Each structure stands twice: as C-alpha cells, then as structure tokens.
Amino acid sequence: MPRTRSLLDLEHLSRDDITFILKLARTMHTRAPRPRLKGKRIALLFYEASTRTRVSFEFAAKLLGTHTSIISATASSVEKGESLVDTGKTLQALGADCIVVRHPSSGAPYVLARNLRVPIINAGDGMHEHPSQGLLDAYTILRHKKSLKGLKVTMIGDIQHSRVARSNIHLLSKFGAQVVLCGPAELLPETALTLAPGLKIVRHIEEAVRKSDVVMMLRVQKERLAGLNLDSEKYHIQYQLTLDRLKLAKSDAIVMHPGPMVRGMEIQTEVADSPQAVIEEQVHNGVYVRMAVMSVCMGVA
Amino acid sequence: MKKQSLTIRGGHVIDPAEKLDGPYDILLKDGLVAEVAARGKLRGKGDDTFDARGLIVAPGFIDIHVHLREPGQTVKETIATGTAAAAAGGFTSVCAMPNTNPVNDLPAITRWMQDPERGARVNVFPIAAATVGSMGEQLTDYTMLKRAGAVAVTDDGKPILPDKIMREALLAAARVGLPVIQHAEDTRMTKGAAMHQGPTAFRLGLRGWPAEAESSLVERDIRLAAETKGHYHVAHLSAAAALKAVRRAKREHVHVTCEVTPHHFALIDEDVGEYNTNFKMNPPLRSREDRDALLASLADGTVDCVATDHAPHPQNEKNAEFDQAPFGITGLETALGLCVSILHVQENIPMRRIIELLSTNPARVMGLAHRGTLAVGSYADVTIFDPNKKWSYRAVESFSKSKNSPFDGWKLQGEVVATVVGGHMVFHSLS
C-alpha cells in the first residue's frame, strides 16, 4: 500500500515535494479528472468560517471520486464541548481516510497528526500556515512567470496575522524568489525577517512595489487584531494598492490576493478588476492544486 | 515502631548556613539534629545508621513554589501525591500556592491543608491568597492567616495589578512579617499570548508575550517595596530586564528577593518545537539572552532561590491546541538533576551555592526557622544525593498524578538517594 502523509506546513516541505505537487496539479489541470481516490472518505473539519477553501477542497475531493463530509464547529459535537482530539478520533473511527482541517488555533493540525493515524491536511491554522494556498499561489505565479528564482514578490499588508503570508514566504524563499514585505510596524514587526533567509522589509509602499514581478495583497484581519486599534483611513492612504502605485511595478507584474478581499481597503477596486489581477485565477487553480495535495497525502500519486 | 534516632555517616556534608563543607557524620534524634561531628566520631550512636559514603548530605531542600491542586483539583494532584513527588525530588518542605478551588484565602483552608488527614509526605507550608478570592480587590486577613500557618501571601497565577492594592498588601504583610509574592505579569500586555514574543512565536503564528510584561511590573513593585519597607518576592523570574531591576534594588537595600525555575534556566523559547504543550508555561520560556542572564545571576548571587513552580495538569488537558492548553509543567522530581547537570557540571557553579539556592535561601526567604540548615537543634530535614550518578527521567514513573514534563527522557546527573523529614526517611531510591 502506498504511504500516506500529512501536509501540515510548507516550512518543512522539501523543494522536491513542492515541485512534485505542482507538476501533479498541472496534470490535474490539463487532463479530464479521473476518480483516482474512488471510494475514499474525506472529512472536511472546519472550525472557522470559509467559503473558497472549503468549497475548493470539497470540489477537488469530489472530482477525485471521494465521499466527502463537511463538519463545521457550530453544528457538531464541538458545540457540546468535545475536544479536538476526540473529534478527530471519532472521524477516524467513522472511516475517514483523510481529514482536512481549518482551525483558529495555530498548530491545531499538528495535534490531530500526533493523535491519529490518518493523514491530516492543514487548510489554514490560526496565524500559522495555509500550505495549500501557498502551493496554489506558486502554481498561479508559474502560469505567468518562467521560474520563481529571482522574482521580486512583494507582500503588502497584515503579515503578522497572516497564515497565507507565512506559507508563501517559506515556499518562495526556498525557490530563490526575492520576497519583500511591506506594512506598518503593528502588522509587520521586524521579527518577520527571521522567518526565512533573504527577506526584506520596505515600509513605503511605492518603494516596495517598484519593479516587482508579483504584488500580493493581504487583508487586514480584523478578527485577529486582539484589541489593536488601526486607523483604517490612514491605512488605506498608506498601504492600499492603487492603479498609480501598480504602475511602479514591472509592466508585466501580476496582482494576487488570497481573498477574501476588502475592496477599497487594501486594494482599490479598479486594481482588483484590472487585467493584471489574477485573483479569480488563483481561486480556479486552487481546485487542481488541492486535487494534487489530496492525491499525494493519500499515497495515490 | 519507628526508630527514634538515625546516624548519617560517611557523607560529604554541605551546609552553607553553618559553613560546613566536608566529611561529617550527623546524628538525628527526636526529629531534630542532635549532633554534627567529624567523620567517625559518632560511631555507635543512633539506633540506625545510613551509609552516605560518596554522597552529599545537605539540609533538606525547600521548594517555595508548588501547586498541590488540593482542595478542588484532585484530578491533577493531591497533597499526598504532590508531596510524594517532592520527597522523590529531595524536597523536605514545600510551599503550596493558594490558587486552589476554593482559593486559600481563609485560615480554615490554610489549616485544612496542613491537617495530617491530607497524607503529606513532607512539610507543607501554605501560602495564602493576598486578596479575597485572588480577585485583586480586597486584602485577606494576614494576621489570622499567618496564625493558621501561612508563610507568605500571593495571588499567584494572577498578578496583583492595581498600585493601591499592592501598596496595601506590602504594608499589611510587613506589619505581620510575611513576604508578598508577586506573579509579575502585566496582563494588559499578554492578552491571548501563549509564548514568549520573538522569532519562534512569529514562526508558529502564536501571540507573543513581551518580557516587559514582567519587568515593568517588577519595577513598579520595587518602588512600592522601597516606599513601604515590605518584603517583596518575585516568583518565577524569567526576563533579563526584571533581573536587572532586582539587582539594582538589592544594591539599594530594598527588601526584594526572587526565585528562578529549573525550566527557565534549562530551556528557551525555541524548545517549544512544533507546538509541544509541555513547553507551555507562565511565564513562558524566554530568549537565549534571557536564559543566559538567569544563569549568570544564579552564579553571582542575585537570584535567591530555585523553585519549581510544579504545576501538574492531566494529559487530556495538555493534549490540545497550543493556545488552548493550560500553562504549567511538573518539576519536583527533575529540579536537583537539572541543577547539578546544568548549574554545576555545565556552568561550574559550586555545589555549595546550589544547596544555598535549594535550601538555605528558601528557608530564609519564607522565614522558616530552624530549616535550611543542619545546625544542632534544627529540624531533622536532610537531603542525601549522589552528585555523580547519571540517570534518565521518565515522566510515566513520576510520583505526581500528572506527567506533563518537558524533561521526559532527559539524561541528568545528580540523583536523590534519600529524603529525611523530621528524622524519618520518606524516600529512598533503593526502596
């Protein structure tokens, strides 16, 4: 029997593994879907609100021929006080072959992985990582750029609270991209530089965007600010990606956003709808990347 | 019938209080130290003898910071199991924190904890709540609590935050001669924080806990202690900046003392690894720089005591999301091994100083008369250990009800051989 494995983060995923998943995603994208996981049961355990990630995993799982079940924290035993570990054990006992988990606590997928036999896929844990998003972002970049090496990728906004940022930083740094981070000190502490070698912080958005190949916008995560007061008027004046600012990037630069985006806050609506924006394409590609991730994790790749 | 007297012979006695550091024999009789004499001079005395050749004989260790969880949280620990772990760790006395359920804020609870019915293996000295229910609003009755046996007051687990209450607590405690122990955490800076603020917290996406949350409160308290002439004691000091404040205050003769836990001198924030909740405690494991400052201060005398902050939690509570899991680890059985392995072997701190940190100073800080020394007439509390013995700690074998230790599987040097309380052997490694 092929070996199954969990996908908990991109920090510890090797370049070879990442390349393998991205190649497989390409196959999924170009060929008609095959039910290569036919009959398998996938539990989608969502402790946090989600539209795109949940539906993306669900469609991906169904295209692979699996049975899926969605468990959300507000309509399950979790409400009755069942612990994460016990919920995971219950799903395993019910015959789940894989658990996809989204959780507000950083590290929650590790807790499941330590206690269960089935592979765990991290669909976003607190402020920690969102590995499938990092993979689909890399996949999307590679649809437009030849290679990640040497690309200037600028991430703007709430890095501190962003699991997407952490996953992207790990992946892009592994492949030699020049990652530039931009945001106010409250949302982008200097400590961020310790996350991966070669990172740079540029506080002024114009300077950060200049000559970028990729501009990645991040939402201010109001739900995670924990009492931090942010002047949203000042924020959008200083950090919003506008058409004028985008002109400073390379002419073939692409604009990305993991969603959900707040038009008029971090991104000018004209930018979100501009031909340089690949935001919907990211969502679309996500399905193929997650098909690849599930195949690899379930040992059928 | 238990024998009435015991001679411990052939050992290397280290008693900093009596400036003893050499080969002595000791006669324990009727619960007290009856005689200390040069090796061989007590031959034939004592109903029973203990052969301590190759071992260090020290005044009984005193852990001034333990959570025995009784009353109210006996799933985690009881006074009986917690003190059994203490005995196995070489501690002859423990000071029990008041954050039980109910909170120990009444003389009746303080007395109940000391009742022989609890089955304590070693001496238990309750520390009472500094404020009613540890709510930080109204002082408890320090006079009556002291009369009931309390040796200090604190709201440990929570800080005493308002200036006014802290000042009142220091004044009231000074009047009756009790120390005020502060859990120095400005909770306004630590909302939702699960570990030390730094690169590891950032990498793991966990909310960080700044060192200033500790040092700013210690600095405030020192000002109040200077003003009130009270005795201020900093529990589980972890940050270099707080240490600096304590050092300065001591130079200025403010009555301030402090303790450091073995885990804070043995571990750093990076050791949390991938969300290992047995490395989650309050205060959190700090940076390498903080840890190095603690080691230096353990050597130079700034730190008064090593205390474990023994905080048992059952596996099911710790086996959870990192930010949801409770703070705290067990520590009674690993304290000596960590002190010898890290402070003595690695840092070259003399054994005499280690005994000072584990016995002499804890007795002085908590005002435990006739303890922390082997002077003739003091209580016959003795810890006998092998400073060279290497051993592996296995948490599953712990005497504590809980096994939440980050040191599971660690190879340590320095093993407790026997623990004697009031002249009776309460632990022997061979039995």
XYZ file of C-alpha atoms in Angstrom:
732
model
C 0.000 0.000 0.000
C 1.372 3.409 -0.890
C 2.378 5.583 2.017
C 0.127 8.323 3.190
C 1.420 11.568 4.656
C 0.127 14.735 6.225
C 0.545 18.233 4.859
C 0.933 20.442 7.910
C 3.095 23.289 6.645
C 5.353 24.431 3.842
C 8.199 25.305 6.185
C 9.252 21.674 6.380
C 8.194 20.585 2.899
C 11.163 19.969 0.597
C 11.638 21.646 -2.770
C 11.291 18.257 -4.424
C 7.962 17.579 -2.776
C 6.690 21.023 -3.704
C 7.795 20.597 -7.307
C 6.149 17.194 -7.426
C 2.813 18.572 -6.169
C 2.907 21.488 -8.594
C 3.609 19.145 -11.514
C 0.790 16.872 -10.476
C -1.521 19.887 -10.238
C -0.584 20.699 -13.806
C -1.635 17.192 -14.851
C -4.920 17.557 -12.977
C -5.448 20.881 -14.720
C -4.834 19.688 -18.270
C -6.428 16.257 -18.260
C -10.006 15.213 -17.644
C -10.495 14.315 -13.976
C -10.079 10.657 -13.050
C -11.549 9.144 -9.868
C -8.150 8.119 -8.587
C -9.358 8.249 -4.955
C -12.627 6.460 -5.690
C -14.432 5.265 -2.596
C -12.201 7.129 -0.140
C -13.798 9.191 2.595
C -12.643 12.704 3.225
C -13.714 14.647 6.281
C -13.616 18.415 5.965
C -13.382 19.635 9.548
C -13.953 23.368 9.622
C -13.704 25.224 12.904
C -13.599 28.564 11.179
C -15.667 30.322 8.536
C -14.546 29.652 4.981
C -16.049 29.854 1.525
C -13.352 29.354 -1.048
C -11.080 26.941 0.795
C -13.912 24.705 1.917
C -15.653 24.548 -1.445
C -12.321 24.211 -3.220
C -11.348 21.163 -1.144
C -14.830 19.740 -1.495
C -14.913 20.065 -5.292
C -11.363 18.740 -5.534
C -12.250 15.738 -3.397
C -15.379 15.006 -5.435
C -13.516 15.278 -8.730
C -11.229 12.544 -7.393
C -14.207 10.312 -6.734
C -14.297 10.527 -2.953
C -17.148 10.776 -0.492
C -16.908 13.982 1.485
C -18.445 15.132 4.677
C -18.273 18.651 5.996
C -18.173 19.146 9.737
C -18.438 22.688 10.986
C -17.795 23.620 14.576
C -21.145 25.291 15.087
C -23.262 22.303 14.047
C -21.466 19.357 15.643
C -20.312 17.791 18.909
C -17.728 20.547 19.138
C -20.538 22.723 20.446
C -21.109 20.188 23.201
C -17.521 20.540 24.356
C -15.841 17.659 22.532
C -12.098 18.155 22.313
C -10.267 18.451 19.008
C -8.512 15.130 19.615
C -11.774 13.310 20.374
C -13.493 14.804 17.344
C -10.574 13.641 15.205
C -10.684 10.144 16.709
C -14.416 9.977 16.057
C -13.956 10.881 12.393
C -11.198 8.297 12.094
C -13.412 5.651 13.699
C -16.178 6.553 11.253
C -13.802 5.575 8.490
C -12.395 8.884 7.324
C -9.324 8.223 5.187
C -8.102 11.797 5.452
C -9.025 14.857 7.481
C -8.803 18.350 6.061
C -8.814 20.787 8.943
C -9.315 24.530 9.224
C -8.867 25.839 12.769
C -8.467 29.206 14.518
C -5.642 27.842 16.734
C -2.145 27.805 15.274
C -0.806 24.265 15.352
C -4.187 22.510 15.621
C -3.401 20.203 12.630
C -0.265 19.033 14.486
C -2.432 17.980 17.419
C -4.522 15.826 15.094
C -1.474 14.430 13.304
C 0.119 13.430 16.620
C -3.005 11.619 17.785
C -4.388 9.997 14.643
C -3.247 7.514 12.009
C -4.945 9.125 9.011
C -3.237 11.888 7.032
C -4.098 15.443 8.044
C -4.223 18.312 5.592
C -3.888 21.782 7.027
C -6.481 24.039 5.420
C -5.339 27.029 7.454
C -4.423 27.101 11.159
C -4.705 30.348 13.071
C -1.935 32.729 12.119
C 0.477 29.913 11.302
C 0.236 28.473 7.786
C -2.094 27.828 4.893
C 0.001 25.400 2.855
C -2.467 24.638 0.060
C -2.849 28.386 -0.515
C 0.916 28.777 -0.701
C 1.062 25.984 -3.255
C -1.737 27.386 -5.386
C -0.155 30.815 -5.296
C 3.127 29.348 -6.542
C 1.227 27.425 -9.184
C -0.517 30.604 -10.314
C 2.719 32.583 -10.432
C 4.276 29.849 -12.553
C 1.405 30.114 -15.056
C 2.669 33.653 -15.712
C 6.386 33.541 -14.962
C 9.016 31.050 -16.096
C 10.532 30.420 -12.730
C 10.306 31.608 -9.137
C 14.032 32.170 -8.901
C 14.962 35.841 -8.924
C 11.359 37.091 -8.994
C 10.622 40.106 -6.847
C 7.499 39.210 -4.901
C 6.104 41.957 -2.715
C 3.603 41.155 0.036
C 1.705 44.090 1.417
C -0.467 44.371 4.473
C -1.150 42.367 7.599
C 1.788 39.951 7.642
C 1.675 39.428 11.419
C -1.731 37.752 11.408
C -1.463 36.082 8.014
C -1.060 32.342 7.599
C -1.027 32.903 3.841
C 1.999 35.156 4.195
C 3.917 32.605 6.251
C 3.274 29.793 3.795
C 4.156 31.951 0.816
C 7.304 33.282 2.453
C 8.552 29.749 3.162
C 7.806 28.448 -0.318
C 9.068 31.430 -2.295
C 12.266 31.689 -0.253
C 13.027 28.021 -0.826
C 12.903 28.654 -4.584
C 15.066 31.763 -4.576
C 12.474 34.498 -5.027
C 13.282 37.905 -3.514
C 10.468 38.416 -1.026
C 9.785 41.989 0.067
C 7.399 42.650 2.927
C 5.560 45.927 3.353
C 3.225 47.140 6.082
C 3.014 49.157 9.277
C 5.073 48.007 12.275
C 1.939 46.858 14.152
C 1.169 44.386 11.372
C 4.726 43.693 10.292
C 7.213 43.502 13.166
C 10.947 43.355 12.440
C 10.888 39.773 13.778
C 9.267 38.779 10.490
C 12.748 38.884 8.941
C 13.737 35.813 10.948
C 11.177 33.634 9.177
C 13.369 32.846 6.180
C 16.751 33.915 4.852
C 16.943 36.880 2.472
C 13.693 38.608 3.436
C 13.451 42.364 3.235
C 11.156 44.866 4.883
C 10.322 48.051 2.993
C 7.915 50.333 4.828
C 6.958 52.617 1.962
C 4.574 51.031 -0.475
C 5.892 52.907 -3.531
C 9.402 51.707 -2.927
C 8.183 48.183 -2.137
C 6.108 47.886 -5.298
C 8.774 49.353 -7.599
C 9.976 46.782 -10.168
C 8.001 43.947 -8.588
C 7.093 40.905 -10.644
C 4.330 39.904 -8.283
C 2.343 42.046 -5.856
C 0.482 40.056 -3.253
C -2.082 41.918 -1.211
C -3.234 40.755 2.209
C -6.382 41.610 4.066
C -6.224 43.311 7.452
C -7.524 40.546 9.684
C -9.902 42.473 11.889
C -10.882 39.265 13.721
C -7.294 38.701 14.848
C -6.270 42.213 15.841
C -6.957 41.437 19.531
C -7.571 44.940 20.737
C -5.093 46.585 18.401
C -6.567 49.835 17.110
C -5.933 50.525 13.485
C -6.907 53.740 11.762
C -8.435 52.381 8.559
C -8.455 55.788 6.884
C -4.724 56.123 7.457
C -4.156 52.514 6.486
C -5.678 52.750 3.062
C -3.903 56.016 2.341
C -0.567 54.421 3.196
C -0.935 50.819 2.075
C -3.729 50.489 -0.454
C -2.661 49.167 -3.837
C -3.905 51.745 -6.330
C -3.536 51.868 -10.115
C -0.953 54.638 -9.699
C 1.124 52.559 -7.337
C 0.801 49.464 -9.501
C 2.382 51.424 -12.370
C 5.647 51.377 -10.407
C 5.812 47.588 -10.693
C 7.105 45.873 -13.809
C 4.726 46.255 -16.747
C 4.022 42.530 -16.742
C 3.547 42.318 -12.973
C 0.629 40.311 -11.664
C -1.534 41.216 -8.678
C -2.622 38.480 -6.308
C -4.931 38.304 -3.310
C -5.762 35.177 -1.332
C -9.216 36.544 -0.536
C -11.490 37.447 0.922
C -10.593 40.939 -0.236
C -11.996 44.155 1.106
C -12.302 46.446 -1.870
C -11.424 49.986 -1.012
C -9.345 48.937 1.997
C -6.173 47.104 0.989
C -6.978 47.097 -2.727
C -8.528 49.691 -4.986
C -11.486 48.165 -6.772
C -10.034 49.161 -10.171
C -6.897 47.182 -9.378
C -8.890 44.124 -8.347
C -10.655 44.215 -11.710
C -7.625 45.143 -13.806
C -6.146 42.746 -16.372
C -3.063 42.383 -14.179
C -5.111 40.879 -11.351
C -5.093 37.077 -11.260
C -7.301 36.789 -8.201
C -10.040 34.658 -9.755
C -7.447 32.512 -11.465
C -5.925 31.773 -8.052
C -9.278 30.504 -6.855
C -9.731 28.425 -10.003
C -6.252 26.889 -9.798
C -6.836 26.033 -6.164
C -9.056 23.117 -7.094
C -6.314 21.409 -9.153
C -3.643 22.074 -6.588
C -5.838 20.593 -3.856
C -6.550 17.557 -6.025
C -2.802 17.083 -6.243
C -2.360 17.625 -2.497
C -5.031 15.084 -1.583
C -3.630 12.515 -4.019
C -0.138 12.889 -2.572
C -1.343 12.805 1.028
C -3.376 9.670 0.402
C -0.486 7.956 -1.297
C -2.108 7.807 -4.741
C 0.122 9.950 -6.863
C 7.605 1.439 65.802
C 9.863 3.827 64.034
C 13.388 4.109 65.342
C 13.996 7.245 67.321
C 17.467 8.141 66.136
C 19.470 7.905 62.972
C 23.131 8.482 62.209
C 24.074 9.544 58.719
C 27.702 8.681 58.397
C 30.465 8.893 55.845
C 28.866 11.574 53.724
C 30.123 14.894 52.459
C 28.099 17.456 54.390
C 27.398 20.796 52.774
C 25.542 23.305 54.915
C 26.158 26.886 53.779
C 24.327 28.288 56.819
C 26.819 26.604 59.152
C 29.718 26.955 56.708
C 30.165 23.204 56.664
C 31.668 21.649 53.562
C 33.439 18.406 54.318
C 33.293 14.925 55.823
C 30.935 14.923 58.802
C 28.600 12.489 60.498
C 25.208 13.627 61.703
C 23.013 12.295 64.487
C 19.277 12.901 64.160
C 17.252 12.365 67.287
C 13.617 13.048 68.228
C 13.031 14.897 64.990
C 15.962 17.260 65.444
C 19.621 17.447 64.528
C 21.316 16.262 67.722
C 24.975 16.256 66.796
C 27.300 17.044 63.918
C 30.816 15.673 64.262
C 33.910 14.878 62.264
C 33.724 11.627 60.328
C 33.857 8.561 62.586
C 33.244 10.447 65.836
C 29.614 9.299 66.126
C 30.403 5.588 65.827
C 27.993 3.519 67.907
C 25.491 6.343 68.307
C 21.991 6.147 66.867
C 19.535 3.270 66.664
C 20.010 3.156 62.946
C 22.708 4.254 60.549
C 22.675 5.405 56.971
C 25.808 4.875 54.933
C 26.309 8.080 52.958
C 29.775 7.345 51.611
C 30.227 9.008 48.219
C 27.086 11.070 48.743
C 26.338 14.674 49.582
C 24.375 15.310 52.759
C 22.537 18.618 52.677
C 19.927 20.453 54.706
C 16.538 19.403 53.323
C 15.557 21.117 50.090
C 12.677 23.575 50.231
C 10.537 24.314 47.196
C 8.820 27.605 47.819
C 6.584 27.408 44.762
C 4.398 24.363 44.133
C 0.799 23.811 43.101
C -0.595 20.853 45.011
C -4.087 21.366 43.489
C -5.894 20.461 46.692
C -8.566 21.431 47.560
C -10.591 21.276 44.403
C -8.480 19.926 41.548
C -7.595 16.458 42.724
C -7.698 15.119 39.165
C -4.415 16.955 38.652
C -2.729 16.333 42.006
C -3.389 15.888 45.712
C -1.379 16.977 48.705
C -0.441 13.302 49.166
C 0.734 12.711 45.583
C 2.374 16.101 45.195
C 4.379 15.670 48.370
C 5.335 12.120 47.340
C 6.829 13.662 44.205
C 8.506 16.276 46.409
C 10.062 13.560 48.585
C 11.337 11.767 45.485
C 12.857 15.035 44.322
C 14.680 15.569 47.599
C 12.355 18.263 48.925
C 11.600 18.055 52.622
C 9.334 21.109 52.602
C 7.088 22.691 50.010
C 5.189 25.963 49.999
C 1.773 25.468 48.439
C 0.254 28.146 46.251
C -3.269 29.362 47.027
C -4.862 29.106 43.569
C -6.866 26.062 44.598
C -10.626 25.702 44.450
C -11.718 27.352 46.643
C -8.826 29.794 46.753
C -6.875 29.552 50.001
C -7.931 32.924 51.381
C -9.196 31.760 54.778
C -7.462 30.432 57.904
C -9.768 27.389 57.809
C -8.467 26.372 54.377
C -4.869 27.075 55.394
C -5.328 24.768 58.389
C -7.156 22.122 56.370
C -4.198 21.870 54.019
C -1.897 21.111 56.947
C -4.154 18.512 58.522
C -2.429 15.122 58.855
C -5.513 13.678 57.130
C -4.156 15.041 53.832
C -1.380 12.476 53.987
C 1.520 14.788 53.219
C 4.879 13.061 52.890
C 6.870 16.236 53.543
C 6.262 19.513 55.362
C 3.593 21.634 53.718
C 3.639 25.390 54.285
C 0.606 27.046 52.739
C 0.937 30.401 51.033
C -2.322 32.303 51.395
C -4.104 34.495 48.888
C -3.101 38.148 49.125
C -6.608 39.276 48.210
C -10.038 37.726 48.723
C -10.556 35.066 46.061
C -7.331 36.358 44.477
C -9.592 38.876 42.789
C -7.185 41.737 43.435
C -9.708 43.926 45.204
C -9.726 43.410 48.947
C -6.910 42.162 51.205
C -7.324 38.931 53.136
C -6.699 38.795 56.900
C -2.916 38.437 57.045
C -2.750 38.222 60.836
C -5.180 35.325 61.034
C -3.704 33.577 58.005
C -0.236 33.759 59.494
C -1.555 32.390 62.763
C -3.094 29.497 60.797
C 0.309 28.692 59.321
C 0.585 30.729 56.117
C 4.185 31.707 55.364
C 3.543 34.298 52.654
C 0.775 35.899 50.619
C 0.313 35.977 46.857
C -2.305 35.870 44.117
C -0.056 33.581 42.073
C -1.426 32.692 38.677
C -2.574 36.274 38.559
C -0.680 39.463 39.317
C -1.587 41.971 41.979
C -2.132 44.733 39.471
C -3.530 47.964 40.984
C -0.847 50.134 42.645
C -3.135 50.793 45.561
C -3.759 47.124 46.367
C -0.093 46.203 46.010
C 0.908 49.032 48.344
C -1.710 47.950 50.900
C -0.590 44.319 50.620
C 3.068 45.215 51.198
C 2.178 47.383 54.199
C -0.130 44.807 55.761
C 2.289 41.943 55.143
C 5.197 43.947 56.579
C 3.234 44.515 59.774
C 2.903 40.764 60.352
C 6.261 39.834 58.845
C 5.160 37.979 55.720
C 6.611 38.331 52.232
C 4.351 39.364 49.350
C 4.999 37.122 46.360
C 4.218 38.635 43.012
C 3.322 36.758 39.857
C 4.773 39.548 37.742
C 2.712 39.637 34.592
C 1.099 42.812 33.400
C -1.887 41.037 31.906
C -2.735 44.084 29.828
C 0.259 43.153 27.639
C -0.307 39.400 27.481
C -3.869 39.046 26.187
C -4.129 35.799 24.254
C -0.360 35.266 24.447
C 0.811 31.663 24.520
C 4.582 32.003 24.451
C 7.483 34.455 24.579
C 7.388 37.184 21.946
C 10.153 36.524 19.457
C 11.108 34.690 16.273
C 9.675 31.348 17.408
C 6.276 32.823 18.299
C 6.254 34.593 14.955
C 7.152 31.432 13.070
C 4.476 29.390 14.842
C 1.875 32.117 14.491
C 1.372 32.344 18.233
C 0.680 35.543 20.099
C 3.812 36.757 21.827
C 4.327 37.647 25.437
C 6.748 40.548 25.830
C 9.424 40.440 28.521
C 8.298 43.954 29.528
C 5.058 42.466 30.841
C 7.241 41.050 33.620
C 9.902 43.705 34.068
C 7.543 46.690 34.129
C 5.571 45.175 36.987
C 8.717 44.186 38.894
C 9.970 47.764 38.563
C 6.664 49.148 39.847
C 6.656 46.712 42.756
C 10.217 47.544 43.732
C 9.272 51.220 44.007
C 6.389 50.237 46.280
C 8.570 47.886 48.333
C 11.124 50.662 48.853
C 8.391 53.005 49.961
C 6.567 50.566 52.265
C 9.641 48.691 53.590
C 7.780 45.480 52.830
C 9.388 42.205 51.757
C 8.750 41.733 48.058
C 9.463 38.394 46.404
C 9.381 37.841 42.647
C 8.020 34.428 41.708
C 9.447 32.543 38.702
C 11.534 35.441 37.402
C 12.241 34.885 33.705
C 13.310 38.102 31.982
C 16.763 39.686 31.962
C 15.257 43.153 32.406
C 13.444 42.072 35.570
C 16.675 40.615 36.877
C 18.390 43.929 36.309
C 15.729 45.694 38.358
C 16.127 43.191 41.196
C 19.908 43.544 41.172
C 19.668 47.312 41.403
C 17.074 47.148 44.178
C 19.246 44.788 46.195
C 22.147 47.201 45.902
C 19.867 49.928 47.223
C 18.880 47.667 50.138
C 15.246 47.316 49.187
C 13.924 44.106 50.718
C 13.483 42.164 47.493
C 14.130 38.500 46.793
C 13.474 36.314 43.775
C 13.311 32.769 42.533
C 14.087 31.130 39.183
C 12.663 27.831 37.967
C 14.779 24.996 36.574
C 12.882 25.129 33.275
C 13.690 28.795 32.773
C 17.405 28.159 33.174
C 17.313 24.877 31.224
C 15.143 25.777 28.239
C 14.443 28.616 25.811
C 11.522 29.599 23.595
C 12.912 27.721 20.594
C 12.468 24.473 22.510
C 8.688 24.731 22.069
C 9.373 22.984 18.756
C 6.179 22.198 16.871
C 3.616 23.234 19.454
C 4.702 20.938 22.289
C 2.379 21.955 25.115
C 4.738 20.533 27.747
C 6.825 23.601 26.963
C 3.948 25.970 27.639
C 4.105 27.690 30.994
C 3.539 31.046 32.627
C 5.825 32.939 32.442
C 6.884 31.475 29.099
C 10.300 30.114 28.182
C 12.295 33.172 27.215
C 15.001 34.006 24.712
C 18.529 32.630 24.818
C 19.741 36.034 26.098
C 17.256 35.940 28.971
C 18.280 32.409 29.835
C 21.962 33.334 29.822
C 21.230 36.258 32.142
C 19.444 33.878 34.530
C 22.430 31.520 34.549
C 24.782 34.407 35.323
C 22.580 35.584 38.174
C 22.212 32.115 39.608
C 26.005 32.079 39.775
C 26.595 35.589 41.113
C 24.048 35.515 43.921
C 21.390 37.871 42.555
C 18.897 35.022 42.458
C 17.923 33.797 45.918
C 16.176 30.522 45.224
C 15.482 27.818 42.728
C 11.777 26.965 42.891
C 9.959 24.581 40.587
C 6.503 26.113 40.033
C 5.392 22.473 39.944
C 2.106 22.755 38.032
C 0.502 19.396 37.293
C -2.081 19.038 34.511
C -3.556 15.796 33.168
C -2.591 14.563 29.731
C -6.025 15.138 28.212
C -5.844 18.838 29.063
C -2.328 19.224 27.688
C -3.089 17.177 24.555
C -4.820 20.128 22.931
C -4.369 23.149 20.711
C -1.326 25.064 21.988
C -3.224 28.274 22.686
C -5.991 26.326 24.463
C -3.801 24.073 26.629
C -3.230 25.072 30.261
C 0.031 26.698 31.357
C 2.457 24.791 33.542
C 4.654 21.732 33.958
C 5.640 19.377 36.745
C 9.074 19.949 38.227
C 9.663 18.444 41.656
C 11.481 15.310 40.528
C 13.760 16.937 37.959
C 14.909 20.005 39.921
C 18.029 18.550 41.501
C 19.111 16.746 38.329
C 18.785 19.968 36.336
C 20.612 21.990 38.996
C 23.527 19.554 39.065
C 23.647 18.902 35.306
C 23.299 22.493 34.178
C 24.344 24.745 37.055
C 27.126 22.596 38.492
C 28.512 20.476 35.653
C 27.902 22.842 32.749
C 28.167 26.248 34.426
C 30.704 25.320 37.118
C 28.600 26.754 39.915
C 29.888 25.278 43.182
C 27.726 22.701 44.928
C 27.642 24.935 47.996
C 25.823 27.597 46.017
C 23.336 25.041 44.682
C 22.470 23.981 48.230
C 22.051 27.650 49.058
C 19.558 28.010 46.185
C 17.636 24.869 47.130
C 17.664 25.035 50.918
C 19.435 27.839 52.790
C 17.847 30.750 50.952
C 14.350 29.311 50.533
C 14.196 28.882 54.336
C 15.387 32.450 54.855
C 13.031 33.969 52.257
C 9.984 32.199 53.703
C 11.080 32.729 57.306
C 11.145 29.007 58.077
C 13.074 28.972 61.345
C 15.372 26.028 62.046
C 15.103 24.750 58.500
C 17.508 25.071 55.604
C 20.366 24.218 57.947
C 21.854 21.249 59.786
C 22.763 23.295 62.854
C 22.294 21.377 66.086
C 18.720 21.868 67.264
C 17.235 22.430 63.837
C 14.610 20.142 62.327
C 15.957 16.822 61.141
C 15.191 17.507 57.466
C 18.000 16.139 55.306
C 18.503 15.519 51.609
C 21.089 12.949 50.596
C 22.100 12.756 46.945
C 24.676 11.315 44.617
C 26.211 14.210 42.666
C 27.819 11.930 40.095
C 25.025 9.486 39.358
C 23.653 9.740 35.840
C 20.051 8.758 35.294
C 17.173 9.194 32.884
C 13.969 10.884 33.880
C 10.849 9.028 32.827
C 7.705 11.077 33.322
C 5.453 7.998 33.379
C 7.237 6.844 36.524
C 6.593 10.113 38.326
C 5.011 10.095 41.768
C 2.915 13.049 40.664
C -0.582 12.355 39.369
C 0.322 14.294 36.245
C 3.120 13.619 33.778
C 3.373 16.961 31.992
C 7.133 17.365 31.957
C 9.277 18.741 29.138
C 12.178 16.736 30.559
C 10.762 13.296 29.822
C 13.631 11.127 28.616
C 16.329 13.623 29.630
C 19.617 12.248 30.874
C 20.505 14.017 34.095
C 23.337 13.967 36.560
C 22.708 14.134 40.306
C 20.204 11.757 41.844
C 18.354 11.873 45.138
C 19.249 8.862 47.261
C 17.282 9.592 50.414
C 14.975 12.241 51.798
C 14.617 12.578 55.539
C 11.823 14.633 57.105
C 11.741 15.142 60.872
C 14.223 12.297 61.291
C 12.155 9.819 59.229
C 13.161 8.538 55.846
C 10.314 9.479 53.489
C 12.086 8.482 50.293
C 14.874 6.078 49.469
C 15.927 5.463 45.877
C 16.528 1.766 46.504
C 13.148 1.013 48.010
